[in-house]
Coordinates of C-alpha atoms and ligand atoms in Angstrom, one line a residue:
X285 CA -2.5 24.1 20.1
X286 CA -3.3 23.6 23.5
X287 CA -0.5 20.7 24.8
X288 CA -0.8 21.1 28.8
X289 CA -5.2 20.6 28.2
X290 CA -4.6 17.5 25.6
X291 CA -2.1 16.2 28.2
X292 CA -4.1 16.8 31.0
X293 CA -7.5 15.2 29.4
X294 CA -5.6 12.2 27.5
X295 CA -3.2 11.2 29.1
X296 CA 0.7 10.9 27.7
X297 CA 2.5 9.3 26.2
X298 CA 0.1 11.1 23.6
X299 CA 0.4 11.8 19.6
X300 CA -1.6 14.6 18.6
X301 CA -2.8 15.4 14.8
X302 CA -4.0 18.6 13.5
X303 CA -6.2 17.8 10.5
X304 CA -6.5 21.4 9.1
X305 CA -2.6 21.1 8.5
X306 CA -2.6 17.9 6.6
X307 CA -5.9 19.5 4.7
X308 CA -3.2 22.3 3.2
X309 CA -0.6 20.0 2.7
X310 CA -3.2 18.3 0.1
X311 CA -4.4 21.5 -1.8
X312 CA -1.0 22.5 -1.7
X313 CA 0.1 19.6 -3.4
X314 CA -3.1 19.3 -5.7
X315 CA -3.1 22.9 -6.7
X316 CA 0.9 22.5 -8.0
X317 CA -0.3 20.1 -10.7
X318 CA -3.4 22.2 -11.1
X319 CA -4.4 22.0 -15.0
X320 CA -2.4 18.6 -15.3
X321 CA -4.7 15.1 -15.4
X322 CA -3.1 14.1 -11.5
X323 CA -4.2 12.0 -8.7
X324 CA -2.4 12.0 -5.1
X325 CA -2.2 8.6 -3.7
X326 CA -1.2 9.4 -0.1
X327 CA 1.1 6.9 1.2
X328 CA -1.0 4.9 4.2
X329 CA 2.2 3.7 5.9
X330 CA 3.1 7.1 6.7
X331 CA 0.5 7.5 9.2
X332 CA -2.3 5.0 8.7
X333 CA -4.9 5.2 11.2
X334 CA -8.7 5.4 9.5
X335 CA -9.5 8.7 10.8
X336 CA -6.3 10.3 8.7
X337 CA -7.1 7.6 5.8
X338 CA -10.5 9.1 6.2
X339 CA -10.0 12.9 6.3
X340 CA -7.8 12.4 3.1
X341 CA -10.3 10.2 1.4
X342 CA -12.8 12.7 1.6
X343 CA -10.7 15.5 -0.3
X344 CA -10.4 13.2 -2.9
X345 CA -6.9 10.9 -2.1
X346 CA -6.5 7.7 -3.2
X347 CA -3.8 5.5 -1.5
X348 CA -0.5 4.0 -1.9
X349 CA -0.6 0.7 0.2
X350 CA 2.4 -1.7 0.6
X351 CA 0.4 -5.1 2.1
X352 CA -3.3 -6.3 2.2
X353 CA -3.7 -4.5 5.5
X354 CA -3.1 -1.5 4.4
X355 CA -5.3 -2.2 1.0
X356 CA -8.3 -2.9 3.7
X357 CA -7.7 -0.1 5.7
X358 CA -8.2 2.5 2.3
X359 CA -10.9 0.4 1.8
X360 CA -12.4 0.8 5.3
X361 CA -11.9 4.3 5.2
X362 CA -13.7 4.6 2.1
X363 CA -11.2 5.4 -0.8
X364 CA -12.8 3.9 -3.8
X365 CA -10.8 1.0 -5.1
X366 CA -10.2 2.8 -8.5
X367 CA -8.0 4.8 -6.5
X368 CA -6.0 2.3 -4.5
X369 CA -2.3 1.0 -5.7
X370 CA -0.8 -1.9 -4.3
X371 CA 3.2 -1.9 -4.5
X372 CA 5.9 -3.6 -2.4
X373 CA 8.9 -6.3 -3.1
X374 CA 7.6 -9.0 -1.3
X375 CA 3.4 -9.7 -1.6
X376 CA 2.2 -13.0 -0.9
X377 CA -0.2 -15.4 -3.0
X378 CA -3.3 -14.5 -1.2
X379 CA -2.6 -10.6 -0.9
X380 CA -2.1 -10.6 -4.9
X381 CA -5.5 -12.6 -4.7
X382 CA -7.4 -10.1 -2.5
X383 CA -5.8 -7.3 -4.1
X384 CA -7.4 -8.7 -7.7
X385 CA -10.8 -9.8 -6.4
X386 CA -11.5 -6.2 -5.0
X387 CA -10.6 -4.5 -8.4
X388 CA -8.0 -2.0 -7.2
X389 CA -6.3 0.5 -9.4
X390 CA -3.1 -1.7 -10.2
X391 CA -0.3 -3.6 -8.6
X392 CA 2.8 -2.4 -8.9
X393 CA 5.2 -5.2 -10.0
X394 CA 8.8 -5.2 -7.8
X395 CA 10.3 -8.3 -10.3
X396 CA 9.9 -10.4 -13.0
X397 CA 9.2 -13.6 -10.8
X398 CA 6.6 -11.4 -9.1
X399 CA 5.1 -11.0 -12.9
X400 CA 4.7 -14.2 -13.1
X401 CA 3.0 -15.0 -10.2
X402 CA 0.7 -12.2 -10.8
X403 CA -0.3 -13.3 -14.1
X404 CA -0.5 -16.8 -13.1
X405 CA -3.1 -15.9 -10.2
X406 CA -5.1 -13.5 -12.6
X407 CA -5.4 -16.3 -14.5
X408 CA -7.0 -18.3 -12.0
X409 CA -9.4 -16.1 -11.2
X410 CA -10.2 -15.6 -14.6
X411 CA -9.7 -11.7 -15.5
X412 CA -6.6 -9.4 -16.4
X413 CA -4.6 -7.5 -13.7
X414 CA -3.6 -3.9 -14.5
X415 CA -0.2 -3.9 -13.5
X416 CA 2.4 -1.2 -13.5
X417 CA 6.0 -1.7 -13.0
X418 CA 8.3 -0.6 -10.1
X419 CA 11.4 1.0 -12.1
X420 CA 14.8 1.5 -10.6
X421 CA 16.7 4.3 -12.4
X422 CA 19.8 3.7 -10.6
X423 CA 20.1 7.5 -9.1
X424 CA 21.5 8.6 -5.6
X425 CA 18.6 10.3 -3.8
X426 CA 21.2 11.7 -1.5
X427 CA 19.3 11.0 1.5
X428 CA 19.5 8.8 4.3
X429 CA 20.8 4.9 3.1
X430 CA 18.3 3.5 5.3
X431 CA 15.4 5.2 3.4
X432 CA 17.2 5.4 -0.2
X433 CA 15.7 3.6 -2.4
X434 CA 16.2 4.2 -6.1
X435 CA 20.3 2.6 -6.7
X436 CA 20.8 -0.4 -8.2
X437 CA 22.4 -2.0 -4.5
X438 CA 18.8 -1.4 -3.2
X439 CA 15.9 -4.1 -3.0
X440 CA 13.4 -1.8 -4.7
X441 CA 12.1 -2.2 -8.4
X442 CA 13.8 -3.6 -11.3
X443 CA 16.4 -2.2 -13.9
X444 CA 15.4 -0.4 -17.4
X445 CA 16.0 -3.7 -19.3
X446 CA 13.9 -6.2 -17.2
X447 CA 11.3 -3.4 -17.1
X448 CA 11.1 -3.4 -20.6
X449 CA 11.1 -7.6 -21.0
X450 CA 8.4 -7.5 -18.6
X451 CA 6.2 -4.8 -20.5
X452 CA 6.4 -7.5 -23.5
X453 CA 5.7 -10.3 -21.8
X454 CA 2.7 -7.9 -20.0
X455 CA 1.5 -6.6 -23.4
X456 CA 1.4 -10.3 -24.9
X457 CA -0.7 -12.0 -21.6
X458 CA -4.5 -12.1 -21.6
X459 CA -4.2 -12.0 -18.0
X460 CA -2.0 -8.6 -17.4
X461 CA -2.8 -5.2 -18.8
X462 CA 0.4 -2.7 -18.3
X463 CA -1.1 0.5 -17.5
X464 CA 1.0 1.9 -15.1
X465 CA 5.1 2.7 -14.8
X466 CA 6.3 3.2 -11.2
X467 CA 9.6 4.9 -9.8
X468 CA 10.5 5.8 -6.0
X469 CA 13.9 6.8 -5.6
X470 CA 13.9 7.4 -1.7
X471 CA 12.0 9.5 1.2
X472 CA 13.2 12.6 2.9
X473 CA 14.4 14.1 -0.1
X474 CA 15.6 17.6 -0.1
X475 CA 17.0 18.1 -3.4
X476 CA 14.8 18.1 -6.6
X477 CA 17.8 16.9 -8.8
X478 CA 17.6 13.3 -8.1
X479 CA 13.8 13.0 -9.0
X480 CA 14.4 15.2 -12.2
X481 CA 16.8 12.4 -13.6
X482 CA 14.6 9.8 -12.3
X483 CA 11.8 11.4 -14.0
X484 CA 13.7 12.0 -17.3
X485 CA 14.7 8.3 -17.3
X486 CA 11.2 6.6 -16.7
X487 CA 9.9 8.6 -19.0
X488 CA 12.3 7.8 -21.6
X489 CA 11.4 4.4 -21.4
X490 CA 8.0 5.2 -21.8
X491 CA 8.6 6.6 -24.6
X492 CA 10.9 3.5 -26.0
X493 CA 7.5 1.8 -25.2
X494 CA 5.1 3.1 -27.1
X495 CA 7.1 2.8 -30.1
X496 CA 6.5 -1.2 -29.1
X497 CA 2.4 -0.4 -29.1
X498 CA 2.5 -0.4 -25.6
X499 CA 0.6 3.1 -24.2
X500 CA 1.5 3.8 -20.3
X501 CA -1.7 5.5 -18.5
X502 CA -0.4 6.2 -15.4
X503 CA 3.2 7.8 -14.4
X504 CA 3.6 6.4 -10.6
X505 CA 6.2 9.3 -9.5
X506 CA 6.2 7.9 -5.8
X507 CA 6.2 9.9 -2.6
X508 CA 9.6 10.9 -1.1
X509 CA 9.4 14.9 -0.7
X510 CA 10.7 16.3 2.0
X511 CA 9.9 18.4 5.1
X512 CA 11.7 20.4 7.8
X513 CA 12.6 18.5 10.6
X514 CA 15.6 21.3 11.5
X515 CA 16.5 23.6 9.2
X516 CA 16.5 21.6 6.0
X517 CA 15.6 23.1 2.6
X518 CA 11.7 22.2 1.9
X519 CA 11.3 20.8 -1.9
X520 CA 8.4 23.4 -3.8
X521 CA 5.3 21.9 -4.5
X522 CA 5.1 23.5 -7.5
X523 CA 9.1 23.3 -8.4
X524 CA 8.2 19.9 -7.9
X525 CA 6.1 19.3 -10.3
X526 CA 7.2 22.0 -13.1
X527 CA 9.9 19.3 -12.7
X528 CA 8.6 16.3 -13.3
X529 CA 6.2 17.9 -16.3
X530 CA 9.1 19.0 -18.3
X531 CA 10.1 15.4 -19.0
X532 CA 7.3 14.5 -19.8
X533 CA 6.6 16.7 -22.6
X534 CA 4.6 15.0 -25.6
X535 CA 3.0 12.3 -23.2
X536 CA -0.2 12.3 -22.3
X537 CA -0.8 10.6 -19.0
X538 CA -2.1 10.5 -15.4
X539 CA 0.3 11.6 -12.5
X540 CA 0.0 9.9 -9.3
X541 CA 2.1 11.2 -6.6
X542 CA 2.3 9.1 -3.3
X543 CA 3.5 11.6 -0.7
X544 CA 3.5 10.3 3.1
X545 CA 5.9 12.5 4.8
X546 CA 4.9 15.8 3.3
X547 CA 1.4 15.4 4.6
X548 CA 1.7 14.3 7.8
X549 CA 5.0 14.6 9.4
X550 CA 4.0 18.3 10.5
X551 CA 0.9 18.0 11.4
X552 CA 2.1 15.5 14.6
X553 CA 3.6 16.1 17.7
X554 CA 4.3 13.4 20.4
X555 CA 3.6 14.7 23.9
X556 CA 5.6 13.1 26.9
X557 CA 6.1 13.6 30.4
X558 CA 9.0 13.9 32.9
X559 CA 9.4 11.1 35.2
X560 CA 12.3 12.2 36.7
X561 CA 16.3 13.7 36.1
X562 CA 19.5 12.2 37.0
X563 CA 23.0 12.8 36.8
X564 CA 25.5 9.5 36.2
X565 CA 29.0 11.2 37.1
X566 CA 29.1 14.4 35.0
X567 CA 26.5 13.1 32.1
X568 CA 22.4 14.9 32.9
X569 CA 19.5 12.4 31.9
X570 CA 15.9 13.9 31.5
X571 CA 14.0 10.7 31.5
X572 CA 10.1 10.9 29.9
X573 CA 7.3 8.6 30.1
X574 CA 7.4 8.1 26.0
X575 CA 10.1 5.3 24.9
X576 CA 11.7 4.2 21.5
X577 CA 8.6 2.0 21.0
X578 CA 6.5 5.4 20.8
X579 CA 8.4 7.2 18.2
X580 CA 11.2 4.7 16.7
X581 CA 13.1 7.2 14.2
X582 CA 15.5 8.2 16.6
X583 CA 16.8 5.1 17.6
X584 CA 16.9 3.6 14.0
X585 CA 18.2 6.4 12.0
X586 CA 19.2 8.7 14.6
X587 CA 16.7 11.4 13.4
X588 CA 16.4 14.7 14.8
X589 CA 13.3 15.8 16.2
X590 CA 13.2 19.1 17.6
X591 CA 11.8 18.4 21.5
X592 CA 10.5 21.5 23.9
X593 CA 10.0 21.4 27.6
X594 CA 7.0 23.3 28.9
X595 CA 8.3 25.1 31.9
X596 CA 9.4 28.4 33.0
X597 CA 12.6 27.3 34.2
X598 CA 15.1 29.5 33.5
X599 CA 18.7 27.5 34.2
X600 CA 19.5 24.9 31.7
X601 CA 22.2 22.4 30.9
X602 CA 23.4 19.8 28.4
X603 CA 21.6 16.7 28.6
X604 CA 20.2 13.8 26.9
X605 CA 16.4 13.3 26.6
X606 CA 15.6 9.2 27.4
X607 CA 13.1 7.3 27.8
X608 CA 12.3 4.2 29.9
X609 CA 13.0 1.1 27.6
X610 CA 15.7 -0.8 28.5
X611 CA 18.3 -0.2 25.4
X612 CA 20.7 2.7 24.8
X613 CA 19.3 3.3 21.6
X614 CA 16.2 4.5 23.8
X615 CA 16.2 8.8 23.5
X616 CA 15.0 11.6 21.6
X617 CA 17.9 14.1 21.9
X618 CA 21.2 13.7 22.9
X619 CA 23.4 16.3 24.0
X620 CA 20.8 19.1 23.7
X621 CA 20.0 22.0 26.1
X622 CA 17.3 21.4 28.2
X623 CA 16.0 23.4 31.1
X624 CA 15.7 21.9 34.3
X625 CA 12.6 19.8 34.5
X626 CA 10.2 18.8 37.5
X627 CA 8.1 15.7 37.5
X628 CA 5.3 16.0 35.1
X629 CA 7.2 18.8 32.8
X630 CA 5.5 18.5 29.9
X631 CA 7.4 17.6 26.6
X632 CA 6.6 18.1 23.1
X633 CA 8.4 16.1 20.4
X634 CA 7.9 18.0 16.9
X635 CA 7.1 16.5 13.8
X636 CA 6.0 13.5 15.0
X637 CA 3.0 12.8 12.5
X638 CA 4.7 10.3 9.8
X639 CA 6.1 7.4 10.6
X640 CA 5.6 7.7 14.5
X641 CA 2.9 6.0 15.5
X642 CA 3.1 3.4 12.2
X643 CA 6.9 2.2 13.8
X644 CA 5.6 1.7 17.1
X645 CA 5.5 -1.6 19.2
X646 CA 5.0 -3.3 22.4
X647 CA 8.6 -3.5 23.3
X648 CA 8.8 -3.7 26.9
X649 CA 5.2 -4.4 27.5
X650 CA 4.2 -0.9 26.9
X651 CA 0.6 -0.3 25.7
X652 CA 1.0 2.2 22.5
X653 CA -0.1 5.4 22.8
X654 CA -3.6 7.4 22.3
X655 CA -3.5 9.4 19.3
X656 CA -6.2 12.4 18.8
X657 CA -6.8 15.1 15.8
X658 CA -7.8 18.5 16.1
X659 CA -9.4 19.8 13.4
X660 CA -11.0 23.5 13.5
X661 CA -10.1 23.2 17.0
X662 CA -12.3 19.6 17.8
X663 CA -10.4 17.2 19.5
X664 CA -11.4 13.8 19.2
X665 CA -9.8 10.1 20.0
X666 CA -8.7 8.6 16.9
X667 CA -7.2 5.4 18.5
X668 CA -7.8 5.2 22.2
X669 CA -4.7 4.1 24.8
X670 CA -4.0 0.5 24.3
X671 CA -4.7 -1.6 27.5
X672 CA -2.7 -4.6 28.9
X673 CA -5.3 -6.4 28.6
X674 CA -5.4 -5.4 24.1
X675 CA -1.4 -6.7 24.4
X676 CA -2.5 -10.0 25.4
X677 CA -5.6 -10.7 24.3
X678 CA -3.9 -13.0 21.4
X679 CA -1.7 -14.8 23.1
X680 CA -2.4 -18.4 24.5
X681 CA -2.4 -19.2 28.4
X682 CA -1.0 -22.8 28.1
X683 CA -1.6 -23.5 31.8
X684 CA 0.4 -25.5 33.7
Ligands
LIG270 N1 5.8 5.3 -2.2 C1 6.7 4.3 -2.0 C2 6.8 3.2 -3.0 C3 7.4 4.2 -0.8 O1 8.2 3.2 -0.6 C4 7.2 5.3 0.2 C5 8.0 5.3 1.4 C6 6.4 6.3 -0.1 C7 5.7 6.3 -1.3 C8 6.1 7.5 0.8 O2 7.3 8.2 1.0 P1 7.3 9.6 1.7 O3 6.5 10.6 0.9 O4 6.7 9.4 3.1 O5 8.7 10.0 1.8 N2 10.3 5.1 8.1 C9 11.1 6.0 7.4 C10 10.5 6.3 6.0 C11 10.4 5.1 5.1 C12 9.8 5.4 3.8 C13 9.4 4.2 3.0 N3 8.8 4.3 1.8 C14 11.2 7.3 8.2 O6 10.7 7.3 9.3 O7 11.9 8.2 7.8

């Protein structure tokens, strides 16, 4: 990958895409339940601009989408709607509306009060909602708290019991069909463990379930594997799912798998420029045009991402790599070696692809960034540099 030309001809703060990556990513993952009835849902917050919607729609994805936005936006990018889930704890009357009238796959249901609202709306529009059910099998993920999801303390999903009351009360509605069983027990995961159980559990239930006449279609294994930021251990693909098969031996159903992370995170890098160094009593700054509001993960869960300074320096120091917002929690690296920079020092931030651009924000009045793929060595503009005048153009001059 060419960084100093794609700097040079777009501009930085930049986010950069290869496509062929993500493209293995997804036959990786598709080939490791090769022979099993499967469907990847790739998880559209990860990265969910229509060109990478796109590019996986056309080998086949579907999409995991957490609000009507998002639901649009697979639509948009053309993923049939008999491949699009709709989960979340918190969706509002008229995105349960939409969702229905455009004949996705199936909601996934977070709570019983979200049942009934559900069934209530289906009802209104006259016609049955295939609903699956978000389960929470109460198992450590042993991953990051922020983006743990499957304990019992956490918002997400419901325990075995209600999930059961609420596959009767599914089973006996004429406006719900349960089709689907759900389970995500957290992102970033590095240890194929805590999916196992999760696995062994759900399915389980499914199989207390069908002893009540009620046949699940679709086992909804989430996304959550996870990829090498540092020097992590990388989950198998195919360990993965030899996994999550053995427990489910004697059922005959669909997998979905809704990986974000592992099909985008390495594909990205964020490419920022020195401004300028400094040195505040003893402590170095190397302060870049890209900010906090570019690439949030960082600040909010104080991520690593491995950076590199294109230069030929050969003297380096300790120092902390910032950016210009005005909050401490504003870097990319702390206490790293980093060679001595001049202005316009190119800088690449690694694994920038998931969850980058998604976070981002105007914080500061600062346009978001360009973002362009490469893919068999094209480079085109998937989202051009937002403007001042894009940041305004909603707001309301009152006058004087
Ligand atoms: N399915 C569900 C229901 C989810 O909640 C998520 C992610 C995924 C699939 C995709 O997970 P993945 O395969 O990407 O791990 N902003 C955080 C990550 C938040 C993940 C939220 N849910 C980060 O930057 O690390």
């Amino acid at each position: 990958m060419n960084f100093k030309k794609l700097a040079d001809d777009y501009g930085t703060p930049l986010y950069v895409y290869n496509f062929d990556y993500m493209k293995d990513r997804f036959d990786e993952l598709k080939e490791a339940f090769r022979g099993r009835k499967s469907m990847i849902c790739y998880a559209v917050k990860a990265n969910s601009n229509i060109s990478v919607i796109k590019h996986f729609a056309k080998m086949g994805s579907g999409c995991d989408c957490v609000s009507i936005g998002e639901v649009n936006r697979a639509l948009r990018a053309g993923v049939s709607s008999y491949k699009i889930i709709f989960s979340g704890v918190g969706k509002r009357d008229d995105e349960i509306k939409e969702a229905l009238e455009k004949d996705i796959l199936l909601i996934n249901l977070e709570s019983e009060a979200e049942l009934k609202r559900v069934e209530m709306i289906a009802k209104e529009l006259n016609l049955t909602a295939r609903i699956s059910v978000r389960v929470n099998p109460n198992i450590d993920p042993m991953t990051h708290p922020y983006i743990s999801t499957g304990l019992h303390e956490s918002k997400f999903g419901v325990d075995i019991d209600s999930a059961k009351r609420m596959y009767i009360v599914a089973k006996n509605s004429n406006n719900l069909d349960p089709v689907g069983i759900h389970f995500h027990i957290g992102s970033q995961l590095t240890e194929l463990n805590p999916i196992k159980e999760a696995s062994e559990i759900v399915s389980d239930l499914v199989r207390s379930l069908k002893v009540l006449d009620i046949n699940i279609k679709f086992f909804d294994i989430g996304g959550g594997i996870g990829v090498k930021y540092d020097n992590e251990e990388r989950i198998k693909p195919y360990d993965y799912a030899q996994a999550i098969l053995k427990t489910l031996s004697g059922l005959d159903m669909t997998i979905i798998c809704e990986p974000g992370r592992f099909l985008t995170a390495n594909s990205g890098y964020f490419l920022t420029k020195v401004l300028y160094e400094k040195v505040n009593v003893d402590k170095r700054f190397v302060i870049v045009d890209g900010a906090m509001n570019d690439l949030l993960r960082p600040a909010l869960y104080n991520a690593y991402h491995k950076v590199e300074i294109l230069n030929d320096s050969k003297e380096s120091s300790i120092a902390n790599l910032v950016g210009p917002v005005c909050e401490s929690g504003d870097f990319f690296a702390k206490d790293i070696e980093l060679p001595k920079t001049s202005h316009n020092d190119l800088v690449v931030v690694y694994s920038a692809g998931a969850y980058g651009f998604t976070m981002s924000s105007n914080y500061n009045t600062r346009g978001r960034a360009c973002e362009v793929s490469v893919e068999n060595e094209k480079v085109r503009v998937i989202r051009r540099r937002e403007s001042f005048e894009d940041m305004i153009a909603l707001e309301t001059d009152l006058g004087d």
